[in-house]
DNA sequence: AATGAATGAGCTTTCATTCAT
DNA sequence: AATGAATGAAAGCTCATTCAT
């Protein structure tokens, strides 16, 4: 319990079980209906608490949303950085490492990931205001921290390395997104094994082009 | 005015000026607040029409949203296909052609593009139901229609061409998105000239790798 | 076309087919939803005419309701008096005669009867205002006209004849209502044959008591 | 407060004064305008409560109507059965007893009786659905419970007693209804003394016919 | 005569939030 | 801390009626 959460002291002091009931009920409702569509009535019903209590803890809907945002980023980021292999120097292995971690987190915290996605894309002014800086800040810091340590000697000479790395990143992100969309469309769960097999084909293509 | 719009006969027969007032007011309100947050009250106020009239035309909020979706896709698609250069056989030129068109359309119809984005990402059940099939249908048909005609003889032999094209597409999309985000963050208008200059660097990189 | 209908000149001059379409649509809607619940929108839709036209003919909802009331009473009353056997002098035969006619009319004009019932029982102020005097006026005149001519010599002496006739009337009305309710409850159509067979038992009981 | 009312717990726990204000305001509005015509706006205004509160208690208009129906039947039935003389074995005295009680109840709860009548006769689908079974169920149980205990030895032999009782019931009901209508027409309050004097004439007529 | 677009008051209902207990 | 009754603004939508054509 630190930093960002000071305003929510009352809530943070609750026993874990109740906290989780409230968090999960809120995540689900916001995820399903977006910021404006979400009903605090539904949340308290699902969480099994009284109307007044929710506002006792969070003051209003917007702050509840803000709390959830902070909470979700905190949880996922912490887990993410703990798992990342800082000694990996091969660009492609690093990216694969990240993809695997992302997939595992998505499996471990599906509700949280869904909420982050919804919150990030929500177009209500309140959600916008809250997400504005957070997302970019997080993204930037992470990319920077992650892509230090890359062994540049493996690349063919004469390339602008930053640009090559960008290309590789965009390509593999494109691959992941395309596969995710395919899964969404057929409403099947994402098959991570296949996902990683598929990515190797593209990685080989890219290696052929950019590695010595 | 055809096909999809038959259900909205009453509205389609209006004079352009009034139609546009209503469409613009609606697009803006939905874009700013999302489906659930948007207020039909606000829309009629901004459009300068009576409350009853909006429902006379569209029956309910959901159908209004559906109309706007259809309208926006219709307008942009039509314009898009009229501008596309069907004789272009070079993959990179084709993609650049598409990027230019997209940029021009974005400039010409900012409200429409904003709405499409918001509609596509909205998490309210009603918006989801409406967008479900539309988006994918559009996407698929367009990609198929656009990437016929590519001269494959220019590529180095031994590559799986479909995969190479995917890589190129994902890369350049990644570039465009990154630049857009940068612009959004600094709240400056997108400078298309710089955008296209920038892309050439990446195109050259890719050509070096995949062209003979 | 006479008397009561002068105000509705415009409507009365219509061709029968269209008039009937409008009347039937209106009767059905009012019957199903009552005065307040009935929707002029539904009526014009069902009648296949424009919104404006209905108000062109009837000025407003209340006057339409009034027209229908007048129309229904006119139609049924006329038919009723044409069929009644003025030469019948036996009280019980007369009442049976009336019951038969009522049953036939109910069969011939089910929509009209339903409307009269609904209109009579409706509790909205507008319906009340319209029905107030009409119903009682009709009832009184009819009873008076119908029960002239009765051969009083058949009754046992010493009875107050008016009171005996009342008793007989109330009894048989009670029987009819009870049977109707039974039919309504089991949702079967009224079986008139059985109805008239059943009434004879009661008539015999009453004859035993009051006839010489 | 039992059985039927469990769904309306929130409302039932109110202090009597407020409960009555809401019940009376509702009864009056529904009685005057019928189900469809009644305005929840009007009700809350008259009851002196906020708009939201009514729906907090009753969820929607239909359930409010249902509550009132249950409430009215409960109140009148309870009072009715408490007053009825179960030791009376003479048919005519029993009927007179019932008429007296009905008249007293009508005097004691005029609004409730008016509402029951209006609810029973209302032609809106919602009211129908609610009243459908209730009314018959009540009616049946009451008649059965009331007409046990009748001393049948007083009747002339050779009569079908069930039918005779029906005749008597229908007759006296007819009398009561006729007198009520007269009162309604002249808009005077019902004069119960006169009502009961009048009925004796008819009772004597019937006794002469059916008693030994 | 006939249309149906247009109105705006009114409808029932839901909402986030407050507050006495 | 915890409740849930209470609020009233705002929501989406329907209504009878008017009026230019």
Coordinates of C-alpha atoms in Angstrom, one line a residue, chain A:
Chain A
X1 CA 0.0 0.0 0.0
X2 CA 1.9 3.0 -1.1
X3 CA 2.2 6.2 -3.1
X4 CA -0.8 6.6 -5.3
X5 CA -3.2 5.1 -2.8
X6 CA -2.9 7.5 0.1
X7 CA -6.3 9.1 -0.7
X8 CA -8.0 5.8 -0.3
X9 CA -6.7 5.0 3.2
X10 CA -10.1 4.0 4.5
X11 CA -10.5 1.5 1.7
X12 CA -6.9 0.1 1.9
X13 CA -7.4 -0.7 5.6
X14 CA -10.2 -3.1 4.9
X15 CA -9.6 -6.9 5.1
X16 CA -8.5 -8.4 1.8
X17 CA -11.6 -10.4 1.2
X18 CA -14.0 -7.5 1.3
X19 CA -11.6 -5.3 -0.7
X20 CA -11.4 -7.9 -3.4
X21 CA -15.2 -8.3 -3.5
X22 CA -15.5 -4.6 -4.1
X23 CA -12.7 -4.4 -6.6
X24 CA -13.9 -7.3 -8.6
X25 CA -17.5 -6.1 -8.7
X26 CA -16.3 -2.7 -9.8
X27 CA -13.9 -4.0 -12.4
X28 CA -16.6 -6.2 -13.9
X29 CA -19.2 -3.5 -14.1
X30 CA -16.9 -0.9 -15.7
X31 CA -15.6 -3.5 -18.1
X32 CA -19.0 -4.5 -19.3
X33 CA -20.6 -1.1 -19.6
X34 CA -17.8 1.5 -19.8
X35 CA -17.5 4.5 -17.5
X36 CA -20.8 6.2 -18.2
X37 CA -22.8 3.0 -18.5
X38 CA -21.6 1.5 -15.3
X39 CA -24.0 1.6 -12.4
X40 CA -22.9 2.1 -8.9
X41 CA -26.1 0.4 -7.9
X42 CA -25.0 -2.8 -9.7
X43 CA -21.6 -2.6 -8.1
X44 CA -22.8 -2.4 -4.5
X45 CA -25.3 -5.2 -5.2
X46 CA -22.7 -7.4 -6.7
X47 CA -20.2 -6.5 -3.9
X48 CA -22.7 -7.1 -1.2
X49 CA -22.2 -3.8 0.5
X50 CA -24.4 -0.8 1.1
X51 CA -24.7 2.2 -1.2
X52 CA -23.4 4.6 1.4
X53 CA -20.3 2.5 2.0
X54 CA -19.0 2.8 -1.6
X55 CA -19.2 6.5 -1.4
X56 CA -17.7 6.5 2.0
X57 CA -14.6 4.9 0.6
X58 CA -14.4 6.5 -2.8
X59 CA -16.3 9.8 -2.5
X60 CA -17.7 9.5 -6.0
X61 CA -17.8 7.4 -9.2
X62 CA -14.8 9.2 -10.8
X63 CA -12.5 8.5 -7.8
X64 CA -13.6 4.9 -7.7
X65 CA -12.6 4.6 -11.4
X66 CA -9.3 6.3 -10.7
X67 CA -8.6 4.0 -7.8
X68 CA -9.2 1.0 -10.1
X69 CA -7.0 2.4 -12.8
X70 CA -4.2 2.9 -10.3
X71 CA -4.7 -0.5 -8.8
X72 CA -4.7 -2.3 -12.1
X73 CA -1.6 -0.7 -13.4
X74 CA 0.2 -1.2 -10.1
X75 CA -0.6 -4.9 -9.9
X76 CA 0.3 -5.7 -13.5
X77 CA 3.4 -3.6 -13.7
X78 CA 4.8 -5.0 -10.5
X79 CA 4.3 -8.5 -11.7
X80 CA 5.6 -7.7 -15.1
X81 CA 8.9 -6.3 -13.9
X82 CA 9.5 -9.1 -11.5
X83 CA 9.3 -11.6 -14.3
X84 CA 11.3 -9.9 -17.0
X85 CA 14.6 -11.4 -17.8
X86 CA 17.1 -8.5 -17.5
X87 CA 20.0 -10.5 -18.7
X88 CA 18.6 -11.3 -22.1
X89 CA 20.5 -9.4 -24.7
X90 CA 19.0 -10.8 -27.9
X91 CA 16.3 -8.5 -29.2
X92 CA 14.1 -11.3 -30.5
X93 CA 14.4 -13.4 -27.4
X94 CA 13.6 -10.3 -25.3
X95 CA 10.5 -9.6 -27.3
X96 CA 9.4 -13.2 -27.0
X97 CA 10.1 -13.0 -23.3
X98 CA 7.8 -10.0 -23.1
X99 CA 5.1 -11.7 -25.1
X100 CA 5.1 -14.7 -22.9
X101 CA 4.9 -12.6 -19.8
X102 CA 2.0 -10.6 -21.2
X103 CA 0.2 -13.7 -22.1
X104 CA 0.7 -15.2 -18.7
X105 CA -0.5 -12.0 -17.0
X106 CA -3.5 -11.9 -19.3
X107 CA -4.3 -15.4 -18.1
X108 CA -3.7 -14.6 -14.5
X109 CA -5.6 -11.3 -14.4
X110 CA -8.2 -11.4 -17.1
X111 CA -10.5 -8.9 -15.4
X112 CA -7.7 -6.5 -14.7
X113 CA -6.5 -6.5 -18.3
X114 CA -10.1 -6.2 -19.6
X115 CA -10.5 -3.2 -17.4
X116 CA -7.3 -1.5 -18.4
X117 CA -8.3 -1.9 -22.1
X118 CA -11.8 -0.6 -21.5
X119 CA -10.5 2.3 -19.4
X120 CA -7.9 3.2 -21.9
X121 CA -10.4 3.3 -24.8
X122 CA -13.3 4.8 -22.9
X123 CA -14.4 8.1 -24.5
X124 CA -16.2 9.7 -21.5
X125 CA -14.6 12.9 -20.3
X126 CA -14.1 11.5 -16.8
X127 CA -12.2 8.4 -18.0
X128 CA -10.2 10.5 -20.4
X129 CA -9.1 12.9 -17.7
X130 CA -7.9 10.0 -15.6
X131 CA -6.2 8.0 -18.2
X132 CA -4.6 10.9 -20.1
X133 CA -1.1 10.9 -18.7
X134 CA -1.0 7.6 -16.9
X135 CA -1.0 5.3 -20.0
X136 CA 1.7 7.1 -21.9
X137 CA 3.8 7.6 -18.8
X138 CA 3.6 3.9 -18.1
X139 CA 4.2 2.9 -21.7
X140 CA 7.3 5.1 -22.1
X141 CA 9.0 4.2 -19.0
X142 CA 8.5 0.5 -19.7
X143 CA 9.8 0.5 -23.2
X144 CA 12.8 2.5 -22.1
X145 CA 13.5 0.1 -19.2
X146 CA 12.9 -2.9 -21.2
X147 CA 15.1 -2.2 -24.2
X148 CA 18.3 -1.4 -22.6
X149 CA 20.8 -4.1 -22.6
X150 CA 20.3 -5.2 -26.2
X151 CA 23.3 -6.7 -27.9
X152 CA 23.6 -4.5 -31.1
X153 CA 26.6 -6.4 -32.5
X154 CA 24.4 -9.1 -34.0
X155 CA 22.8 -6.7 -36.5
X156 CA 24.1 -6.2 -40.0
X157 CA 26.2 -3.0 -40.2
X158 CA 24.9 0.1 -41.8
X159 CA 21.4 0.0 -40.3
X160 CA 20.0 2.7 -38.1
X161 CA 19.5 0.4 -35.1
X162 CA 16.8 2.4 -33.4
X163 CA 14.7 2.2 -36.5
X164 CA 15.3 -1.5 -37.0
X165 CA 14.2 -2.2 -33.5
X166 CA 11.1 -0.2 -34.1
X167 CA 10.3 -2.2 -37.2
X168 CA 10.7 -5.4 -35.3
X169 CA 8.5 -4.2 -32.5
X170 CA 5.8 -3.0 -34.8
X171 CA 5.9 -6.2 -36.8
X172 CA 5.5 -8.5 -33.8
X173 CA 2.9 -6.3 -32.2
X174 CA 1.0 -6.4 -35.5
X175 CA 1.3 -10.2 -35.4
X176 CA 0.0 -10.4 -31.9
X177 CA -2.9 -8.1 -32.5
X178 CA -3.9 -9.9 -35.6
X179 CA -4.0 -13.2 -33.8
X180 CA -5.9 -11.8 -30.9
X181 CA -8.5 -10.3 -33.2
X182 CA -8.8 -13.7 -34.9
X183 CA -9.4 -15.3 -31.6
X184 CA -12.0 -12.7 -30.6
X185 CA -13.8 -13.2 -33.8
X186 CA -14.1 -16.9 -33.5
X187 CA -14.7 -16.4 -29.8
X188 CA -12.2 -19.1 -28.9
X189 CA -9.7 -18.7 -26.1
X190 CA -6.3 -17.6 -27.3
X191 CA -4.1 -20.7 -27.8
X192 CA -0.7 -19.4 -26.6
X193 CA 1.3 -22.3 -27.9
X194 CA 0.1 -21.8 -31.4
X195 CA 0.7 -18.1 -30.9
X196 CA 4.3 -18.6 -30.1
X197 CA 4.9 -21.1 -32.8
X198 CA 3.5 -18.7 -35.3
X199 CA 5.6 -15.8 -34.2
X200 CA 8.8 -17.8 -34.8
X201 CA 8.2 -17.8 -38.5
X202 CA 8.1 -14.0 -38.5
X203 CA 11.1 -13.8 -36.2
X204 CA 13.1 -15.9 -38.6
X205 CA 12.1 -13.7 -41.5
X206 CA 13.2 -10.7 -39.6
X207 CA 16.4 -12.3 -38.4
X208 CA 17.3 -13.2 -42.0
X209 CA 16.8 -9.5 -43.0
X210 CA 18.5 -7.8 -40.1
X211 CA 20.9 -10.1 -38.4
X212 CA 24.4 -10.8 -39.8

